[in-house]
Structures are given as C-alpha cells and as structure tokens.
C-alpha cells in the first residue's frame, strides 16, 4: 500500500499506514515499534553522482526504522543543498519492511530572455519593465507578471492596445528560453499640446525639453521626464519656485488621438546674496548652487542648499 508522504521542502506531512511492513520493525527511543526501511530509491537524479549525493545528504538508509521526523529533516537537507524545485518522499510496502522513494524535482532556470518589438519602440525599456533576470528560477507566475508589466509600459509609451505574446522554449539541462513578442496595435497620438502658465520659455524651447511632438505616439513617461527637465532649466535660471505638471490627457472618441494640457509656471526670479564670504568668491558659490543644489525654496530645499555650501567651504 502506497504511503502518501507529501514531503516538500518545509511543509512536510506524512502518514504511515497501519501494519506497514508487518513482521519486521525496530524499537526507537520513544519505545514505539516502527517499520524497518528495506531500501531508499532516488528518482529524478540526472546521474549516479547526484543520486549518491542526495542519499548521503538524506541521511536515511536501509535498516533504519521509519521515523517521520528524520524523514522531514532529511528532505529539508536535500532541498537546501541542491538545485531542486521540490523534494518529495513516498513509500511502499516491501518484503520485510517499507521502501522509501526520494523524488527529486529539478529546479528550472531562466537562461535566455528576449523582448521583440517593432522599430521605434525602446526594447531595453520593455526589458527593464519586465523585471526578469537571466539565471533566476523559472516560475510561470513570474513570466505572466512580466508580460503584464510590459503591457503597462507599452500603454505609457502610447500603445494601450498592445498585445504581448509569450513563448516558452524548453532547453536541455532543465532550462527555459522565454521570448516576448510585442504587437503594438494602434497608438494614441499626441494631437495637440497645450501649455498654460507663465513658462518664461519659448515654445520651441519647451518642445525641445519635453521631447514630445504633435503627431507622434504619446509617451506619458517621456513627457513627465521632460517636465522635470523644464523645471531643472528654470531652476538654473534662478526661478526657484518653478512648478510643472500634467493637467490632463483627453482622448477622442476613437481613443487614437489625445490632447495633453501641461502647466509650466516659472514663478518669481530670485537673486542670492552672500555675506561673510571671505574665502571663496561669490561667483564660485553661485556655481555651486547652479549645479542643482537648490531644488526648491521650501525649508528642506534650502537646508540642502545650505549643506552644499558648507561642504564646499569644508573642502576648499
């Protein structure tokens, strides 16, 4: 009769059938007579060396009494010392006792990962969004989540109708190659860019810094990064209270075109005056702060600027 030992890694459950190996047994420390193990057979090992290594680590051999606690401990040791996705033990009645079957389930590794997309779509950005690393354990749920993240990245790039096809190829030595092929579908095109606020920049300057063009796919991530570039330029020009934001993205009924409204407010222009500066010139200090050390005029931003000046004096 088969003993269902659902012995997997740390969650180990075992049931010994009444009368298993009747007629042969051993007395262990707790005084309970248990069946004698007549053999331990390893399944799933790729060669004799792996099989023998698993047996040695398992630590249970023919002639031992069947002790479930020792079996659990042996499974944990085998699991922790090999590249196994799972380690299981089952048993069957044998002549004069029970036979243990040590089942090794090899770990499957992701050895190759590819993202294929049409020209114009940044593949490296999609790979980063996937969050998969070559050499990690292959898990289907990880692959499914990666495909969803690529889909979200494509939507941010202006392709909300994109489809990601996943192909998993089995390779020798328990390895997997994963290819994700992108079918972008029709993009959402930036139909019109509306800029509000007192930008203190020309329209060509704004468009160049934003890096988005009317008539091109709407890349929301690139747009937001462009607004940060606009703010950085204004800060360097001493508009220390500059603010930028995406106000709205409005798509038409077909969801193929969108009007984007952004706000760029330079705010007042500040002049920094220094007193008690005897070691460095005011020009040198202005150079320190013009390198982005003032990122806002709130208390925290000014504290960072103060620390930058102090560090400059400390090492001058």
C-alpha positions as a LaTeX table, in Angstrom:
\begin{tabular}{lrrr}
\hline
Residue & $x$ (\AA) & $y$ (\AA) & $z$ (\AA) \\
\hline
Unk1 & 0.00 & 0.00 & 0.00 \\
Unk2 & 1.42 & 3.39 & $-1.04$ \\
Unk3 & 2.34 & 5.79 & 1.72 \\
Unk4 & 1.44 & 9.33 & 0.70 \\
Unk5 & 4.31 & 11.33 & 2.15 \\
Unk6 & 3.67 & 14.80 & 0.86 \\
Unk7 & 7.10 & 15.86 & 1.85 \\
Unk8 & 8.00 & 19.05 & 0.10 \\
Unk9 & 10.59 & 21.46 & 1.38 \\
Unk10 & 9.40 & 22.90 & 4.69 \\
Unk11 & 5.75 & 21.84 & 4.67 \\
Unk12 & 6.05 & 18.16 & 5.42 \\
Unk13 & 3.12 & 15.85 & 6.05 \\
Unk14 & 3.46 & 12.10 & 6.36 \\
Unk15 & 1.13 & 9.24 & 7.12 \\
Unk16 & 2.32 & 5.74 & 7.94 \\
Unk17 & $-0.23$ & 3.03 & 7.17 \\
Unk18 & $-1.14$ & 0.70 & 9.98 \\
Unk19 & 0.74 & $-2.56$ & 9.67 \\
Unk20 & 3.22 & $-1.30$ & 7.10 \\
Unk21 & 6.00 & $-3.80$ & 6.81 \\
Unk22 & 4.30 & $-6.04$ & 9.38 \\
Unk23 & 6.57 & $-8.72$ & 10.77 \\
Unk24 & 9.68 & $-6.53$ & 10.74 \\
Unk25 & 10.40 & $-3.48$ & 12.77 \\
Unk26 & 12.67 & $-1.65$ & 15.16 \\
Unk27 & 12.32 & 0.00 & 18.54 \\
Unk28 & 13.40 & 3.66 & 18.62 \\
Unk29 & 13.91 & 5.94 & 21.62 \\
Unk30 & 10.22 & 6.61 & 22.25 \\
Unk31 & 9.53 & 2.87 & 22.61 \\
Unk32 & 7.25 & 2.67 & 19.56 \\
Unk33 & 7.84 & $-0.14$ & 17.11 \\
Unk34 & 8.17 & 1.20 & 13.58 \\
Unk35 & 8.60 & $-0.47$ & 10.18 \\
Unk36 & 12.12 & $-1.11$ & 9.01 \\
Unk37 & 13.30 & 0.63 & 5.85 \\
Unk38 & 14.48 & $-2.02$ & 3.41 \\
Unk39 & 15.65 & 0.35 & 0.65 \\
Unk40 & 15.87 & 4.04 & $-0.30$ \\
Unk41 & 15.48 & 4.68 & $-4.02$ \\
Unk42 & 16.27 & 8.06 & $-5.60$ \\
Unk43 & 14.22 & 9.21 & $-8.58$ \\
Unk44 & 14.87 & 12.26 & $-10.75$ \\
Unk45 & 18.65 & 12.38 & $-10.38$ \\
Unk46 & 20.48 & 13.05 & $-13.65$ \\
Unk47 & 23.46 & 10.79 & $-12.85$ \\
Unk48 & 24.90 & 8.38 & $-10.28$ \\
Unk49 & 26.93 & 11.09 & $-8.55$ \\
Unk50 & 23.83 & 13.23 & $-7.96$ \\
Unk51 & 21.89 & 10.18 & $-6.79$ \\
Unk52 & 24.56 & 9.19 & $-4.27$ \\
Unk53 & 24.95 & 12.77 & $-3.05$ \\
Unk54 & 21.21 & 13.02 & $-2.38$ \\
Unk55 & 21.28 & 9.72 & $-0.48$ \\
Unk56 & 24.19 & 10.87 & 1.65 \\
Unk57 & 22.52 & 14.17 & 2.49 \\
Unk58 & 19.14 & 12.49 & 3.11 \\
Unk59 & 20.83 & 10.54 & 5.90 \\
Unk60 & 18.39 & 7.60 & 5.98 \\
Unk61 & 19.44 & 4.17 & 4.78 \\
Unk62 & 18.27 & 0.59 & 4.60 \\
Unk63 & 18.00 & $-0.98$ & 8.05 \\
Unk64 & 16.86 & 2.22 & 9.77 \\
Unk65 & 13.49 & 2.41 & 11.47 \\
Unk66 & 10.95 & 4.58 & 9.68 \\
Unk67 & 10.96 & 7.83 & 11.65 \\
Unk68 & 8.85 & 10.58 & 10.10 \\
Unk69 & 10.73 & 13.34 & 11.94 \\
Unk70 & 14.01 & 12.10 & 10.46 \\
Unk71 & 12.41 & 11.92 & 7.01 \\
Unk72 & 11.27 & 15.53 & 7.29 \\
Unk73 & 14.72 & 16.65 & 8.36 \\
Unk74 & 16.32 & 14.69 & 5.52 \\
Unk75 & 14.03 & 16.33 & 2.96 \\
Unk76 & 14.95 & 19.78 & 4.20 \\
Unk77 & 18.66 & 18.97 & 3.97 \\
Unk78 & 18.35 & 17.66 & 0.41 \\
Unk79 & 16.26 & 20.65 & $-0.67$ \\
Unk80 & 18.75 & 23.16 & 0.75 \\
Unk81 & 21.84 & 21.50 & $-0.71$ \\
Unk82 & 20.76 & 21.06 & $-4.34$ \\
Unk83 & 19.15 & 22.91 & $-7.23$ \\
Unk84 & 15.73 & 21.43 & $-6.59$ \\
Unk85 & 12.34 & 22.99 & $-7.13$ \\
Unk86 & 10.86 & 20.35 & $-4.86$ \\
Unk87 & 11.86 & 17.23 & $-2.90$ \\
Unk88 & 9.23 & 14.61 & $-2.13$ \\
Unk89 & 9.19 & 11.25 & $-0.38$ \\
Unk90 & 6.70 & 8.42 & $-0.73$ \\
Unk91 & 6.79 & 4.81 & 0.46 \\
Unk92 & 5.52 & 1.40 & $-0.46$ \\
Unk93 & 5.30 & $-1.88$ & 1.41 \\
Unk94 & 8.16 & $-4.21$ & 0.69 \\
Unk95 & 9.23 & $-7.60$ & 1.86 \\
Unk96 & 10.31 & $-7.27$ & 5.49 \\
Unk97 & 9.55 & $-3.54$ & 5.75 \\
Unk98 & 8.99 & $-0.44$ & 3.61 \\
Unk99 & 10.75 & 1.05 & 0.61 \\
Unk100 & 11.26 & 4.83 & 0.52 \\
Unk101 & 11.23 & 6.73 & $-2.76$ \\
Unk102 & 13.13 & 10.02 & $-2.72$ \\
Unk103 & 11.80 & 12.09 & $-5.63$ \\
Unk104 & 13.99 & 14.97 & $-6.81$ \\
Unk105 & 12.24 & 17.64 & $-8.88$ \\
Unk106 & 15.00 & 19.64 & $-10.63$ \\
Unk107 & 14.90 & 23.42 & $-10.49$ \\
Unk108 & 14.23 & 25.07 & $-13.84$ \\
Unk109 & 16.29 & 28.17 & $-14.65$ \\
Unk110 & 15.60 & 31.04 & $-17.00$ \\
Unk111 & 18.72 & 31.03 & $-19.18$ \\
Unk112 & 17.59 & 33.31 & $-22.01$ \\
Unk113 & 15.09 & 36.18 & $-22.09$ \\
Unk114 & 14.25 & 38.20 & $-25.18$ \\
Unk115 & 11.83 & 41.02 & $-25.94$ \\
Unk116 & 10.98 & 41.64 & $-29.57$ \\
Unk117 & 9.21 & 44.83 & $-30.62$ \\
Unk118 & 8.90 & 46.83 & $-33.84$ \\
Unk119 & 11.42 & 49.56 & $-34.59$ \\
Unk120 & 10.69 & 52.76 & $-32.73$ \\
Unk121 & 9.66 & 51.04 & $-29.52$ \\
Unk122 & 12.51 & 51.03 & $-26.96$ \\
Unk123 & 13.12 & 47.34 & $-26.28$ \\
Unk124 & 15.55 & 47.99 & $-23.43$ \\
Unk125 & 12.84 & 49.93 & $-21.63$ \\
Unk126 & 10.50 & 46.98 & $-22.01$ \\
Unk127 & 13.16 & 44.60 & $-20.69$ \\
Unk128 & 13.60 & 46.79 & $-17.62$ \\
Unk129 & 9.83 & 46.86 & $-17.11$ \\
Unk130 & 9.70 & 43.05 & $-17.27$ \\
Unk131 & 11.96 & 42.76 & $-14.22$ \\
Unk132 & 13.29 & 39.32 & $-15.18$ \\
Unk133 & 16.92 & 38.28 & $-14.73$ \\
Unk134 & 18.69 & 35.58 & $-16.69$ \\
Unk135 & 19.73 & 32.89 & $-14.22$ \\
Unk136 & 16.74 & 33.21 & $-11.91$ \\
Unk137 & 14.38 & 30.33 & $-11.20$ \\
Unk138 & 11.73 & 29.89 & $-13.85$ \\
Unk139 & 8.26 & 30.48 & $-12.45$ \\
Unk140 & 5.18 & 30.76 & $-14.63$ \\
Unk141 & 3.60 & 33.39 & $-12.40$ \\
Unk142 & 6.77 & 35.50 & $-12.70$ \\
Unk143 & 6.56 & 35.27 & $-16.50$ \\
Unk144 & 2.87 & 36.20 & $-16.50$ \\
Unk145 & 3.53 & 39.21 & $-14.27$ \\
Unk146 & 6.42 & 40.30 & $-16.51$ \\
Unk147 & 4.13 & 40.24 & $-19.55$ \\
Unk148 & 1.61 & 42.43 & $-17.70$ \\
Unk149 & 4.33 & 44.90 & $-16.74$ \\
Unk150 & 5.46 & 45.11 & $-20.37$ \\
Unk151 & 1.85 & 45.78 & $-21.35$ \\
Unk152 & 1.68 & 48.62 & $-18.82$ \\
Unk153 & 4.96 & 50.05 & $-20.11$ \\
Unk154 & 3.60 & 49.94 & $-23.67$ \\
Unk155 & 0.47 & 51.80 & $-22.55$ \\
Unk156 & 2.71 & 54.50 & $-21.03$ \\
Unk157 & 4.56 & 54.67 & $-24.36$ \\
Unk158 & 1.28 & 55.41 & $-26.12$ \\
Unk159 & 0.27 & 51.87 & $-27.13$ \\
Unk160 & $-2.70$ & 50.91 & $-24.91$ \\
Unk161 & $-3.87$ & 48.28 & $-27.41$ \\
Unk162 & $-0.60$ & 46.38 & $-27.42$ \\
Unk163 & $-0.57$ & 42.60 & $-27.09$ \\
Unk164 & 2.34 & 40.64 & $-25.65$ \\
Unk165 & 2.76 & 37.08 & $-26.92$ \\
Unk166 & 4.80 & 34.82 & $-24.63$ \\
Unk167 & 6.70 & 31.81 & $-25.97$ \\
Unk168 & 8.49 & 29.45 & $-23.57$ \\
Unk169 & 11.02 & 27.01 & $-25.05$ \\
Unk170 & 12.37 & 24.04 & $-23.14$ \\
Unk171 & 16.14 & 23.68 & $-23.34$ \\
Unk172 & 18.49 & 20.91 & $-22.18$ \\
Unk173 & 19.52 & 20.71 & $-18.52$ \\
Unk174 & 16.20 & 21.94 & $-17.15$ \\
Unk175 & 16.49 & 25.40 & $-18.71$ \\
Unk176 & 13.95 & 27.68 & $-20.34$ \\
Unk177 & 14.14 & 30.35 & $-23.02$ \\
Unk178 & 11.41 & 33.00 & $-22.86$ \\
Unk179 & 10.55 & 35.24 & $-25.79$ \\
Unk180 & 8.02 & 38.04 & $-25.53$ \\
Unk181 & 6.87 & 39.42 & $-28.85$ \\
Unk182 & 5.06 & 42.74 & $-28.90$ \\
Unk183 & 2.23 & 43.56 & $-31.28$ \\
Unk184 & 1.77 & 47.28 & $-30.54$ \\
Unk185 & $-1.57$ & 47.91 & $-32.21$ \\
Unk186 & $-2.71$ & 51.44 & $-32.99$ \\
Unk187 & $-1.04$ & 54.08 & $-30.81$ \\
Unk188 & $-2.59$ & 57.04 & $-29.08$ \\
Unk189 & $-1.16$ & 60.01 & $-30.98$ \\
Unk190 & $-0.45$ & 63.37 & $-29.41$ \\
Unk191 & $-2.88$ & 65.53 & $-31.36$ \\
Unk192 & $-2.25$ & 68.80 & $-29.50$ \\
Unk193 & $-0.02$ & 70.04 & $-26.70$ \\
Unk194 & $-1.49$ & 72.91 & $-24.68$ \\
Unk195 & 0.87 & 74.76 & $-22.34$ \\
Unk196 & $-0.57$ & 77.02 & $-19.63$ \\
Unk197 & 1.12 & 79.22 & $-17.06$ \\
Unk198 & 3.96 & 81.73 & $-17.15$ \\
Unk199 & 6.69 & 79.48 & $-18.53$ \\
Unk200 & 9.36 & 82.14 & $-19.21$ \\
Unk201 & 10.49 & 79.84 & $-22.04$ \\
Unk202 & 9.77 & 79.98 & $-25.74$ \\
Unk203 & 7.53 & 77.38 & $-27.35$ \\
Unk204 & 10.47 & 75.81 & $-29.28$ \\
Unk205 & 12.47 & 75.58 & $-26.02$ \\
Unk206 & 9.56 & 73.88 & $-24.27$ \\
Unk207 & 9.01 & 71.38 & $-27.08$ \\
Unk208 & 12.71 & 70.55 & $-27.23$ \\
Unk209 & 12.93 & 70.00 & $-23.47$ \\
Unk210 & 9.73 & 67.95 & $-23.33$ \\
Unk211 & 10.88 & 65.73 & $-26.19$ \\
Unk212 & 7.34 & 65.08 & $-27.42$ \\
Unk213 & 5.96 & 66.04 & $-30.80$ \\
Unk214 & 2.46 & 66.50 & $-32.03$ \\
Unk215 & 1.58 & 63.66 & $-34.39$ \\
Unk216 & 3.81 & 61.13 & $-32.57$ \\
Unk217 & 2.72 & 58.39 & $-30.12$ \\
Unk218 & 2.04 & 59.86 & $-26.69$ \\
Unk219 & 4.80 & 58.70 & $-24.36$ \\
Unk220 & 3.48 & 59.65 & $-20.92$ \\
Unk221 & 6.68 & 58.65 & $-19.11$ \\
Unk222 & 8.84 & 60.64 & $-21.52$ \\
Unk223 & 6.50 & 63.63 & $-21.15$ \\
Unk224 & 6.81 & 63.63 & $-17.35$ \\
Unk225 & 10.60 & 63.31 & $-17.59$ \\
Unk226 & 10.56 & 66.25 & $-19.99$ \\
Unk227 & 8.66 & 68.37 & $-17.50$ \\
Unk228 & 11.38 & 67.64 & $-14.95$ \\
Unk229 & 13.94 & 68.86 & $-17.49$ \\
Unk230 & 11.94 & 72.06 & $-17.96$ \\
Unk231 & 11.86 & 72.61 & $-14.21$ \\
Unk232 & 15.61 & 71.98 & $-13.92$ \\
Unk233 & 16.32 & 74.60 & $-16.59$ \\
Unk234 & 14.12 & 77.14 & $-14.82$ \\
Unk235 & 15.83 & 76.42 & $-11.50$ \\
Unk236 & 19.25 & 77.04 & $-13.08$ \\
Unk237 & 17.90 & 80.37 & $-14.31$ \\
Unk238 & 17.00 & 81.23 & $-10.68$ \\
Unk239 & 13.28 & 80.60 & $-10.93$ \\
Unk240 & 13.50 & 78.71 & $-7.66$ \\
Unk241 & 9.75 & 78.27 & $-7.23$ \\
Unk242 & 9.19 & 76.76 & $-10.68$ \\
Unk243 & 6.38 & 74.22 & $-10.93$ \\
Unk244 & 5.44 & 71.83 & $-13.71$ \\
Unk245 & 2.61 & 69.29 & $-14.00$ \\
Unk246 & 0.45 & 67.33 & $-16.41$ \\
Unk247 & $-3.02$ & 68.81 & $-16.01$ \\
Unk248 & $-4.98$ & 66.43 & $-18.23$ \\
Unk249 & $-4.82$ & 63.90 & $-21.05$ \\
Unk250 & $-8.04$ & 63.86 & $-23.06$ \\
Unk251 & $-8.56$ & 61.21 & $-25.73$ \\
Unk252 & $-11.08$ & 61.46 & $-28.55$ \\
Unk253 & $-13.98$ & 59.03 & $-29.01$ \\
Unk254 & $-11.85$ & 56.60 & $-31.00$ \\
Unk255 & $-9.07$ & 56.75 & $-28.38$ \\
Unk256 & $-6.50$ & 57.19 & $-31.10$ \\
Unk257 & $-5.74$ & 60.90 & $-30.51$ \\
Unk258 & $-5.23$ & 62.87 & $-27.34$ \\
Unk259 & $-4.96$ & 66.48 & $-26.25$ \\
Unk260 & $-2.43$ & 66.99 & $-23.46$ \\
Unk261 & $-2.51$ & 70.03 & $-21.19$ \\
Unk262 & 0.56 & 70.84 & $-19.11$ \\
Unk263 & 1.27 & 73.63 & $-16.67$ \\
Unk264 & 4.63 & 75.39 & $-16.53$ \\
Unk265 & 4.89 & 78.21 & $-14.00$ \\
Unk266 & 8.29 & 79.78 & $-13.55$ \\
Unk267 & 7.26 & 81.96 & $-10.64$ \\
Unk268 & 9.46 & 84.84 & $-9.42$ \\
Unk269 & 13.14 & 85.00 & $-10.19$ \\
Unk270 & 15.36 & 85.03 & $-7.12$ \\
Unk271 & 18.72 & 86.63 & $-6.50$ \\
Unk272 & 21.04 & 85.08 & $-3.92$ \\
Unk273 & 23.19 & 87.40 & $-1.86$ \\
Unk274 & 26.08 & 86.20 & 0.28 \\
Unk275 & 27.54 & 87.83 & 3.37 \\
Unk276 & 30.61 & 86.93 & 5.36 \\
Unk277 & 32.18 & 85.26 & 2.33 \\
Unk278 & 35.93 & 85.79 & 2.72 \\
Unk279 & 37.37 & 82.52 & 1.42 \\
Unk280 & 35.61 & 81.92 & $-1.89$ \\
Unk281 & 34.28 & 84.34 & $-4.45$ \\
Unk282 & 30.57 & 84.90 & $-4.85$ \\
Unk283 & 30.91 & 83.58 & $-8.39$ \\
Unk284 & 32.29 & 80.29 & $-7.06$ \\
Unk285 & 29.39 & 79.96 & $-4.63$ \\
Unk286 & 26.88 & 80.75 & $-7.37$ \\
Unk287 & 28.46 & 77.97 & $-9.40$ \\
Unk288 & 27.92 & 75.54 & $-6.51$ \\
Unk289 & 24.22 & 76.35 & $-6.25$ \\
Unk290 & 23.70 & 76.45 & $-10.02$ \\
Unk291 & 24.60 & 72.75 & $-10.17$ \\
Unk292 & 21.17 & 71.82 & $-8.91$ \\
Unk293 & 21.86 & 72.11 & $-5.19$ \\
Unk294 & 18.74 & 74.24 & $-4.74$ \\
Unk295 & 15.82 & 72.09 & $-5.82$ \\
Unk296 & 13.09 & 74.10 & $-4.08$ \\
Unk297 & 12.63 & 77.11 & $-1.84$ \\
Unk298 & 10.88 & 75.24 & 0.92 \\
Unk299 & 12.66 & 74.61 & 4.22 \\
Unk300 & 14.06 & 71.24 & 3.14 \\
Unk301 & 15.33 & 72.54 & $-0.21$ \\
Unk302 & 17.07 & 75.50 & 1.42 \\
Unk303 & 18.59 & 73.20 & 4.06 \\
Unk304 & 20.12 & 71.06 & 1.28 \\
Unk305 & 21.50 & 74.20 & $-0.39$ \\
Unk306 & 22.99 & 75.31 & 2.93 \\
Unk307 & 24.63 & 71.89 & 3.37 \\
Unk308 & 26.10 & 72.11 & $-0.15$ \\
Unk309 & 27.70 & 75.48 & 0.64 \\
Unk310 & 29.05 & 74.21 & 3.96 \\
Unk311 & 30.62 & 71.19 & 2.23 \\
Unk312 & 32.21 & 73.47 & $-0.34$ \\
Unk313 & 33.79 & 75.56 & 2.40 \\
Unk314 & 34.86 & 72.49 & 4.32 \\
Unk315 & 36.95 & 71.14 & 1.42 \\
Unk316 & 38.05 & 74.46 & $-0.06$ \\
\hline
\end{tabular}
